[in-house]
PDB file of C-alpha atoms in Angstrom:
ATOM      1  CA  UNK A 231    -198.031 -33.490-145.975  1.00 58.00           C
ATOM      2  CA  UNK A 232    -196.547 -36.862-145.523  1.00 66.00           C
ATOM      3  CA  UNK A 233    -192.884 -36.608-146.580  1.00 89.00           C
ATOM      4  CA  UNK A 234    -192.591 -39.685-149.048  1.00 92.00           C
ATOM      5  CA  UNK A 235    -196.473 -40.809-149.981  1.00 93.00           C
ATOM      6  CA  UNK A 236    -197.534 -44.297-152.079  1.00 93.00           C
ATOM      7  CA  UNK A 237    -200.429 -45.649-152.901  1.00 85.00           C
ATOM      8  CA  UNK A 238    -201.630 -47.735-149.977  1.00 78.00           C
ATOM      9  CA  UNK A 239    -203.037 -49.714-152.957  1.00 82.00           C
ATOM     10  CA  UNK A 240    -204.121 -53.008-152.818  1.00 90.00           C
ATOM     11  CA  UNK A 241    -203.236 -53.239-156.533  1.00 95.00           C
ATOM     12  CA  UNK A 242    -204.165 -56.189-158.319  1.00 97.00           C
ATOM     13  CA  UNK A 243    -202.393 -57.164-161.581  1.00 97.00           C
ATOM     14  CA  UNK A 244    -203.229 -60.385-163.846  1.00 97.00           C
ATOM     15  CA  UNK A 245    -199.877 -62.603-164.579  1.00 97.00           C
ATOM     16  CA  UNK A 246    -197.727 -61.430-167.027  1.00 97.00           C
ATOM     17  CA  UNK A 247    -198.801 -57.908-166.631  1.00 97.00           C
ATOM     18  CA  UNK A 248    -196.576 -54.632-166.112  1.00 97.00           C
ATOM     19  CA  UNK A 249    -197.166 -53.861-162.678  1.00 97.00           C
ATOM     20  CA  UNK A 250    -196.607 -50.088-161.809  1.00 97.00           C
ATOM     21  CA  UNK A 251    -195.808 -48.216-158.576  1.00 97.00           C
ATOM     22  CA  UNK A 252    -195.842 -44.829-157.876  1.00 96.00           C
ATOM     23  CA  UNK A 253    -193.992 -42.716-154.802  1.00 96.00           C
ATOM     24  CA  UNK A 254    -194.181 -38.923-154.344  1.00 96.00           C
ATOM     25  CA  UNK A 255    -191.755 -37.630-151.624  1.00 95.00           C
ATOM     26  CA  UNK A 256    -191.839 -33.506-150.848  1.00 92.00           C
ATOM     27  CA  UNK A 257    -187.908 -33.280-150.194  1.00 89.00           C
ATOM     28  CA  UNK A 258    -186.268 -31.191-152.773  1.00 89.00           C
ATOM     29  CA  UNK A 259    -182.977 -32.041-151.395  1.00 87.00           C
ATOM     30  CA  UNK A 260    -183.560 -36.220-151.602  1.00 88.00           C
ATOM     31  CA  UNK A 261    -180.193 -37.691-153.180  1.00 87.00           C
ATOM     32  CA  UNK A 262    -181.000 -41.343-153.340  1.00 91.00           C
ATOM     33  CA  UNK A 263    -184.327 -43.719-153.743  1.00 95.00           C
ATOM     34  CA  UNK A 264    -184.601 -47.048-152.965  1.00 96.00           C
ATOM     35  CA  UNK A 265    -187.195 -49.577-153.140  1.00 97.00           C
ATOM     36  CA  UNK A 266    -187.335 -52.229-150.662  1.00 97.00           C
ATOM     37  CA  UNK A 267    -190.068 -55.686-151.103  1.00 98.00           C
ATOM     38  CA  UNK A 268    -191.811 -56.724-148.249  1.00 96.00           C
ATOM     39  CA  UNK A 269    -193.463 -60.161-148.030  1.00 96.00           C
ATOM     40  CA  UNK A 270    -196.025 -61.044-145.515  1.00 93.00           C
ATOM     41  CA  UNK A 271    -194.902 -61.228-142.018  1.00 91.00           C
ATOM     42  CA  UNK A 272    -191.037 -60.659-143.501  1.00 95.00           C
ATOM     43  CA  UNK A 273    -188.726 -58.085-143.235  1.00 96.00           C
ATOM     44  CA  UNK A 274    -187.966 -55.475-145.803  1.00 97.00           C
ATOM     45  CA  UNK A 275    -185.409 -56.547-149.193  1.00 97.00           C
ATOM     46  CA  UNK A 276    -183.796 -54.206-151.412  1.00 96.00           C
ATOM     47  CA  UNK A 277    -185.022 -54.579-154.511  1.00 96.00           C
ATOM     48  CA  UNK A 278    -182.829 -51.556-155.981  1.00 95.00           C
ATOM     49  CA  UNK A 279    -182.202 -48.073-155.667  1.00 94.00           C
ATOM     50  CA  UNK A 280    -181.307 -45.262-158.092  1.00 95.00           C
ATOM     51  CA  UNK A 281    -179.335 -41.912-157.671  1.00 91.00           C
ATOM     52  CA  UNK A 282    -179.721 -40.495-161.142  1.00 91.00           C
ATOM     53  CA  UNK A 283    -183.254 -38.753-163.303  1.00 93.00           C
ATOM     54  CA  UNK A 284    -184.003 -41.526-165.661  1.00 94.00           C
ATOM     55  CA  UNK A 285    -184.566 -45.617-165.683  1.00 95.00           C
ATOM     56  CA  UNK A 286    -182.637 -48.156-164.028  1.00 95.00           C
ATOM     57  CA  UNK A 287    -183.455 -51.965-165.035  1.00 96.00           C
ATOM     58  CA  UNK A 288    -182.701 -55.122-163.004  1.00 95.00           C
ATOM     59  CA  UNK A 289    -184.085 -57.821-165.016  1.00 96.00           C
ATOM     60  CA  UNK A 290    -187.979 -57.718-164.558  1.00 97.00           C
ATOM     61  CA  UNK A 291    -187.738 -54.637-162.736  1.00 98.00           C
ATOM     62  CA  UNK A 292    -187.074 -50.525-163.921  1.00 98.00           C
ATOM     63  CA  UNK A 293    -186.763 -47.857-161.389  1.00 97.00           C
ATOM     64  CA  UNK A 294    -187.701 -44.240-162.555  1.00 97.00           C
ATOM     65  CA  UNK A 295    -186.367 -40.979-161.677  1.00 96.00           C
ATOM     66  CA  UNK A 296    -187.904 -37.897-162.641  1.00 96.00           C
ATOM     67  CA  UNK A 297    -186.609 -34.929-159.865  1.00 94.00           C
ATOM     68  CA  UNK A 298    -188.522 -31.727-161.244  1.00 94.00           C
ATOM     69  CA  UNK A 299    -191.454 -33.991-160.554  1.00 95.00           C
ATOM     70  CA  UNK A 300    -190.040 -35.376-157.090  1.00 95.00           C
ATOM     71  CA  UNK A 301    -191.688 -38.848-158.163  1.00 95.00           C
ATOM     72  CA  UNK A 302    -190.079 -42.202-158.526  1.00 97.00           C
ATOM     73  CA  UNK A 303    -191.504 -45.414-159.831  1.00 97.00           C
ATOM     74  CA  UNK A 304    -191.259 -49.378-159.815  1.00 98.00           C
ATOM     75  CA  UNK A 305    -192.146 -51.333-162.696  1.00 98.00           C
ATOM     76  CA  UNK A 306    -192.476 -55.202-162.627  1.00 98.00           C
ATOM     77  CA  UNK A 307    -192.559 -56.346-165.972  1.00 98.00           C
ATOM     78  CA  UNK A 308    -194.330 -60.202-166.773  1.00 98.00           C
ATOM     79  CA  UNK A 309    -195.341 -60.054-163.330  1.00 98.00           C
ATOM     80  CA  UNK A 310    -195.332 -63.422-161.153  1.00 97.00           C
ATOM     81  CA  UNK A 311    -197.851 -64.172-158.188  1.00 97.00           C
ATOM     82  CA  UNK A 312    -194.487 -64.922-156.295  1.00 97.00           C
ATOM     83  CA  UNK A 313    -194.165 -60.715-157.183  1.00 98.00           C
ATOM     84  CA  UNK A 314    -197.215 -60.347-154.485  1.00 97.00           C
ATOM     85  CA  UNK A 315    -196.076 -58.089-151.280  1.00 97.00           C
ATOM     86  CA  UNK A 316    -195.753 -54.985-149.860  1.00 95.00           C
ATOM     87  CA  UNK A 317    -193.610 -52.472-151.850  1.00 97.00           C
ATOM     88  CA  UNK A 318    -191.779 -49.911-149.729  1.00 96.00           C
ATOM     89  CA  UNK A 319    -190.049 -46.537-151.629  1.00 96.00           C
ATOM     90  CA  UNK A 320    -187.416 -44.976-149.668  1.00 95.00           C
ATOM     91  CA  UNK A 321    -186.060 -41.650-149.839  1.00 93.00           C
ATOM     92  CA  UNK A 322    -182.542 -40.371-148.280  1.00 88.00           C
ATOM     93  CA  UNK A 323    -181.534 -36.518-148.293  1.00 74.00           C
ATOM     94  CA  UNK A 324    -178.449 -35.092-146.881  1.00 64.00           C
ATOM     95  CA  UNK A 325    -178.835 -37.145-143.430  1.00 65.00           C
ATOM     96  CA  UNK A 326    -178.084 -41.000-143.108  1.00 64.00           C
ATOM     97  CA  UNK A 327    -181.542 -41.988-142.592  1.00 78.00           C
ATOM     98  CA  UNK A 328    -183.758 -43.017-145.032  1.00 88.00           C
ATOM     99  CA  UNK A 329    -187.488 -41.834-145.066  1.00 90.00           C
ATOM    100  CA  UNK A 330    -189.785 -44.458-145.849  1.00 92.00           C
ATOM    101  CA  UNK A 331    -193.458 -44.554-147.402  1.00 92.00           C
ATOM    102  CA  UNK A 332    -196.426 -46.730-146.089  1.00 91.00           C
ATOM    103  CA  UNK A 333    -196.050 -49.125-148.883  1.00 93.00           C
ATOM    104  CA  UNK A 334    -198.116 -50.375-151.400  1.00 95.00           C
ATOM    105  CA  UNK A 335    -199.578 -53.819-151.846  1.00 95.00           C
ATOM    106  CA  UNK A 336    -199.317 -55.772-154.970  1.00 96.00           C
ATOM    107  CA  UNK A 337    -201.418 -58.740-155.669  1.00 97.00           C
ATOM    108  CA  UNK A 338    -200.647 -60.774-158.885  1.00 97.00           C
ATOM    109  CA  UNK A 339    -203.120 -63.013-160.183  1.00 96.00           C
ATOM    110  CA  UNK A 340    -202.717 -66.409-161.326  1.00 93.00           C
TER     111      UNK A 340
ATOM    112  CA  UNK B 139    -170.364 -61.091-146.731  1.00 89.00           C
ATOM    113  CA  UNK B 140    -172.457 -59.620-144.520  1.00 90.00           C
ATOM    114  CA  UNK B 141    -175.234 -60.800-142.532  1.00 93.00           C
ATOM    115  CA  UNK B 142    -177.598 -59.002-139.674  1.00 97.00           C
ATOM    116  CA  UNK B 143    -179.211 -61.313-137.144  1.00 97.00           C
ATOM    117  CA  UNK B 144    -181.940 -60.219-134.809  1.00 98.00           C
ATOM    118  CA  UNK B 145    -183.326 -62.283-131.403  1.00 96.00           C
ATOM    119  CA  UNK B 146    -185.709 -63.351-130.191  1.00 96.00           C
ATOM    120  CA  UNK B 147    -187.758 -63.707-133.044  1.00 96.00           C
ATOM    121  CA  UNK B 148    -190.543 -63.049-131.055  1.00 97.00           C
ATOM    122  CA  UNK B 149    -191.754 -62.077-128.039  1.00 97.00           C
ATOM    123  CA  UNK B 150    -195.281 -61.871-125.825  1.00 97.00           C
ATOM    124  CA  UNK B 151    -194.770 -59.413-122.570  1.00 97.00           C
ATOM    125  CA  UNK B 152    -196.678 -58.120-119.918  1.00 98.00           C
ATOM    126  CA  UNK B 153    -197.391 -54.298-119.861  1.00 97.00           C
ATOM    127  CA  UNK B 154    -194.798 -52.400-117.409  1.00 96.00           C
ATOM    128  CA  UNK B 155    -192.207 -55.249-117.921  1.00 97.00           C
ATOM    129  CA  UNK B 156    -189.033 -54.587-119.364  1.00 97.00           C
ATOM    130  CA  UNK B 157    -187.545 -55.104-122.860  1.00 97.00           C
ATOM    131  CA  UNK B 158    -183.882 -56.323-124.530  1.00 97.00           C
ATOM    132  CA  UNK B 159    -183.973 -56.660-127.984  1.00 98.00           C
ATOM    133  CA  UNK B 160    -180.408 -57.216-129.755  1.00 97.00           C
ATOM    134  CA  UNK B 161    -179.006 -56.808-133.345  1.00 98.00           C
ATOM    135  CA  UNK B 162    -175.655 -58.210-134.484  1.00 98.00           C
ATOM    136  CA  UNK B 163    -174.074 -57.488-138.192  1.00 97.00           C
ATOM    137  CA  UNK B 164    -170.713 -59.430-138.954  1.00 96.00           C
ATOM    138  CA  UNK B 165    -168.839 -59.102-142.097  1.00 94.00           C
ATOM    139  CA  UNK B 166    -168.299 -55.986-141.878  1.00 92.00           C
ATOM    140  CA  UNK B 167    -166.576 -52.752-139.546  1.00 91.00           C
ATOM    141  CA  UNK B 168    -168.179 -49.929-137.965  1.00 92.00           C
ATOM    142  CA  UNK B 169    -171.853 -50.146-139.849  1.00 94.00           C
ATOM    143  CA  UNK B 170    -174.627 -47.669-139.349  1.00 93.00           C
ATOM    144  CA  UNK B 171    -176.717 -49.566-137.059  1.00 95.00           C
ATOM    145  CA  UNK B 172    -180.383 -48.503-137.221  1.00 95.00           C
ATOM    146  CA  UNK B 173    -183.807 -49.865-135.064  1.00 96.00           C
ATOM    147  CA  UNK B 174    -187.243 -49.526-136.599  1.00 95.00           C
ATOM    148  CA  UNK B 175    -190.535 -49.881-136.133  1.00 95.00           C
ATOM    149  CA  UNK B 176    -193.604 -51.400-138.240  1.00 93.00           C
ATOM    150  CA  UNK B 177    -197.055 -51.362-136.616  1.00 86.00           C
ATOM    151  CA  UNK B 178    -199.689 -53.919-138.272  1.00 79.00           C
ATOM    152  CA  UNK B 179    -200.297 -52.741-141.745  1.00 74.00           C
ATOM    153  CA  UNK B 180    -197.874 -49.595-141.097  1.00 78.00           C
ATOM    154  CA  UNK B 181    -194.850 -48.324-142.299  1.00 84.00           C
ATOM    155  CA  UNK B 182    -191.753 -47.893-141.002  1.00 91.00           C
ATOM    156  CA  UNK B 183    -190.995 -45.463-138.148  1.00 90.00           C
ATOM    157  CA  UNK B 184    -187.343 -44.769-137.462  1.00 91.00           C
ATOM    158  CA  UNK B 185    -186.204 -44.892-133.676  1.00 93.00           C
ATOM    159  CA  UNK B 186    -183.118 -44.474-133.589  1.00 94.00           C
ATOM    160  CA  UNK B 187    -179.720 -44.690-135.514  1.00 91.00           C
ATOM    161  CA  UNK B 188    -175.923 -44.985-134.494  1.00 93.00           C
ATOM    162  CA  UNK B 189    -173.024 -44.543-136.280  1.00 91.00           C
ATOM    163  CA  UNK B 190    -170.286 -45.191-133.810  1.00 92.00           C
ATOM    164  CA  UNK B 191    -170.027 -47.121-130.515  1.00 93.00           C
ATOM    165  CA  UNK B 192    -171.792 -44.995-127.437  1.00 90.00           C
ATOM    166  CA  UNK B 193    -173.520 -42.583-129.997  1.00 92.00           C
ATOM    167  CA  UNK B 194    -177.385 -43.170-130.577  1.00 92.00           C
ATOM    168  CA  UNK B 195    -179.645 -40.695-132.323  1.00 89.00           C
ATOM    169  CA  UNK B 196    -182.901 -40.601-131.029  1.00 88.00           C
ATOM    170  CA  UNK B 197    -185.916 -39.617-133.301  1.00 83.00           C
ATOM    171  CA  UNK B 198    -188.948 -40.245-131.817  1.00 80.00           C
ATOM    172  CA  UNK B 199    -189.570 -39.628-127.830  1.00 64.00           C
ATOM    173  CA  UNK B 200    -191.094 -42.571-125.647  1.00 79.00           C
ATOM    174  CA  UNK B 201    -190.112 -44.928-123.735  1.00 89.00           C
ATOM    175  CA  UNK B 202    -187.356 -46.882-125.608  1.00 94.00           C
ATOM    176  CA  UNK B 203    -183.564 -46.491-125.392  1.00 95.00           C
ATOM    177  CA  UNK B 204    -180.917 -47.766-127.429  1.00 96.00           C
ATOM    178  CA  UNK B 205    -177.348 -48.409-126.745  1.00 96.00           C
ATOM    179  CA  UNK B 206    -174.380 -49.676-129.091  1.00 96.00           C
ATOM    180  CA  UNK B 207    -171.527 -51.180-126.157  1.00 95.00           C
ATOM    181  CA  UNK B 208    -170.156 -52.750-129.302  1.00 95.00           C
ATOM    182  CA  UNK B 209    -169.232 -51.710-133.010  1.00 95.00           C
ATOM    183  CA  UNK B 210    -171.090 -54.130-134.704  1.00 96.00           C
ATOM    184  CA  UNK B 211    -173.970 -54.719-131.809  1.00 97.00           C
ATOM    185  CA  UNK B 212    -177.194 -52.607-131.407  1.00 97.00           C
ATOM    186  CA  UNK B 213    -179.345 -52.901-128.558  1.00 97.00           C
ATOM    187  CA  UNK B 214    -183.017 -51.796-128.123  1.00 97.00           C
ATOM    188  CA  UNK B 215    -184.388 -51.594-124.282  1.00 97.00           C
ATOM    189  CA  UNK B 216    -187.456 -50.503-122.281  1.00 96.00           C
ATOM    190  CA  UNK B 217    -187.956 -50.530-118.579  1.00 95.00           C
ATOM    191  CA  UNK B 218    -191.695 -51.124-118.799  1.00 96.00           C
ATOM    192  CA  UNK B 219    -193.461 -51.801-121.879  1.00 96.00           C
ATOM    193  CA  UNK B 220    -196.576 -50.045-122.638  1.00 94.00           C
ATOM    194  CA  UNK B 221    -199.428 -51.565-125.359  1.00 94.00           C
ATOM    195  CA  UNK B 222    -198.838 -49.175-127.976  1.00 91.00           C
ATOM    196  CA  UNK B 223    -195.257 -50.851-127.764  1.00 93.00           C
ATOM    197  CA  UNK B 224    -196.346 -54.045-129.754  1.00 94.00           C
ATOM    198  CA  UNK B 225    -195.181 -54.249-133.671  1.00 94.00           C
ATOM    199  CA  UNK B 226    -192.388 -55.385-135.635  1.00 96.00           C
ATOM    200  CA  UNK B 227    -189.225 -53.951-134.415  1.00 97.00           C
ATOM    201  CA  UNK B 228    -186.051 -54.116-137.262  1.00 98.00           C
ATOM    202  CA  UNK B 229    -182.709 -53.636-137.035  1.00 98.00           C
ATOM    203  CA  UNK B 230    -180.928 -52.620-140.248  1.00 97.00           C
ATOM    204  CA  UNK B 231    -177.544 -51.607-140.953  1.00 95.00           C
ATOM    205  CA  UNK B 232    -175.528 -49.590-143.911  1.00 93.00           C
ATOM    206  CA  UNK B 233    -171.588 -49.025-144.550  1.00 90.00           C
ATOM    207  CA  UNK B 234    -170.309 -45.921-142.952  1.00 86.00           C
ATOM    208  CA  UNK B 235    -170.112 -42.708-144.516  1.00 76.00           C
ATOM    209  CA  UNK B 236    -172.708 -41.785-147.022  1.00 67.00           C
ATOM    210  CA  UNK B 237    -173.689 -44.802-148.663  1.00 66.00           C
ATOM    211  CA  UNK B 238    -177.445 -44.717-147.928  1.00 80.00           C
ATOM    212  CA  UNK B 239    -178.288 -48.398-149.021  1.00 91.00           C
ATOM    213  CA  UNK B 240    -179.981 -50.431-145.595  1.00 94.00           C
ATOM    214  CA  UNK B 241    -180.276 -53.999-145.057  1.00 95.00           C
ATOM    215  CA  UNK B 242    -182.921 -55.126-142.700  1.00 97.00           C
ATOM    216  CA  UNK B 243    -182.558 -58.085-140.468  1.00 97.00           C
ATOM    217  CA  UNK B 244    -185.283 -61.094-139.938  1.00 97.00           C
ATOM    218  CA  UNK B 245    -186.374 -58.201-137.495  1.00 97.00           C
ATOM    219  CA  UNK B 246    -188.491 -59.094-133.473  1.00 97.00           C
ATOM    220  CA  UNK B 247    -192.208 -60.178-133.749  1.00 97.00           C
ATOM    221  CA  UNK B 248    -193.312 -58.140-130.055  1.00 96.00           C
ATOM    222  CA  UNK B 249    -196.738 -58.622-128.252  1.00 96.00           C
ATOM    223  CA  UNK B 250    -197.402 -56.549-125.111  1.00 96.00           C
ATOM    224  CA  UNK B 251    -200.413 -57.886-123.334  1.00 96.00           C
TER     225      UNK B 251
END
């Protein structure tokens, strides 16, 4: 069992739309969850990261924490084409490294 | 503020050549310097991380090596290169202590032919 699992996707989502991404990770112990953008041929940004159960918003975009259910999600709300990448969720535990899933690839449609 | 800067940018080898890829972060004092990985439409494999100068964790066995000769300086190295060796390679770093938060450089484009 992979230890932090997404979606490889591609998800498409019309302009406008709430776009939502899912993570899983198996780590009982995992503290803190980021969630990094990727763009084509770029290196990974932090988007934003949460510590606590519950949602986190950042303008267009709410992080969700549910811990019983070891799942954390991304929503993009009126989602823009210039949205379109790879999203990465990362998972930390008691170590300094992060854990990081394959990503998941979000298309937005003009 | 800080900033993380990565060269070359990219890089075409020879198999069984060496490697020297290097990572700088200013603005700030004895980071957690970290190198990964990213095959082609992969995630992100951790090599290794360093918290101080002259200590590297290692987390996957091959044929890489890191070093840190500096505080705020990370070095990745081979002596020869194999195929497999090709990807994306990042450097990221995070404060010290247990801030988890990482910040990726423009990361090392490498081709082994």
């Amino acid at each position: 069992q992979k230890e932090v699992e997404q979606n490889s996707g591609p998800l498409s989502v019309p302009e406008g739309a709430i776009a939502s991404l899912n993570c899983t990770y198996s780590d009982r112990g995992s503290q803190s969850f980021f969630w990094y953008r990727q763009y084509s041929g770029k290196s990974p940004e932090l988007i934003m990261f949460i510590y606590s159960n519950g949602d986190k918003e950042d303008g267009r975009f709410t992080a969700q924490l549910n811990k019983a259910s070891q799942y954390v999600s991304l929503l993009i709300r009126d989602s823009q084409p210039s949205d379109s990448a790879t999203y990465l969720c990362a998972v930390s535990g008691s170590a300094r490294q992060l854990t990081f899933g394959s990503g998941t690839q979000l298309t937005v449609l003009p | 503020s800080q900033t993380i800067h990565q060269w070359p940018a990219t890089l075409v080898q020879p198999v069984g050549s060496p490697l020297s890829l290097e990572c700088t972060v200013e603005g700030t004092s004895n980071p957690n310097l970290y190198w990964y990985r990213q095959a082609a439409g992969r995630g992100l494999q951790l090599l290794f991380y360093s918290v101080g100068i002259g200590q590297i964790s290692s987390e996957v066995p091959q044929n890489l090596s890191a070093s840190r000769p500096q505080d705020r300086q990370f070095i990745l190295s081979s002596k020869k290169l194999l195929l497999s060796d090709s990807g994306f390679y990042l450097c990221a770093w995070s404060f010290p202590g247990v801030i988890k938060t990482q910040y990726f450089g423009p990361g090392t484009r490498l081709l082994v032919l």
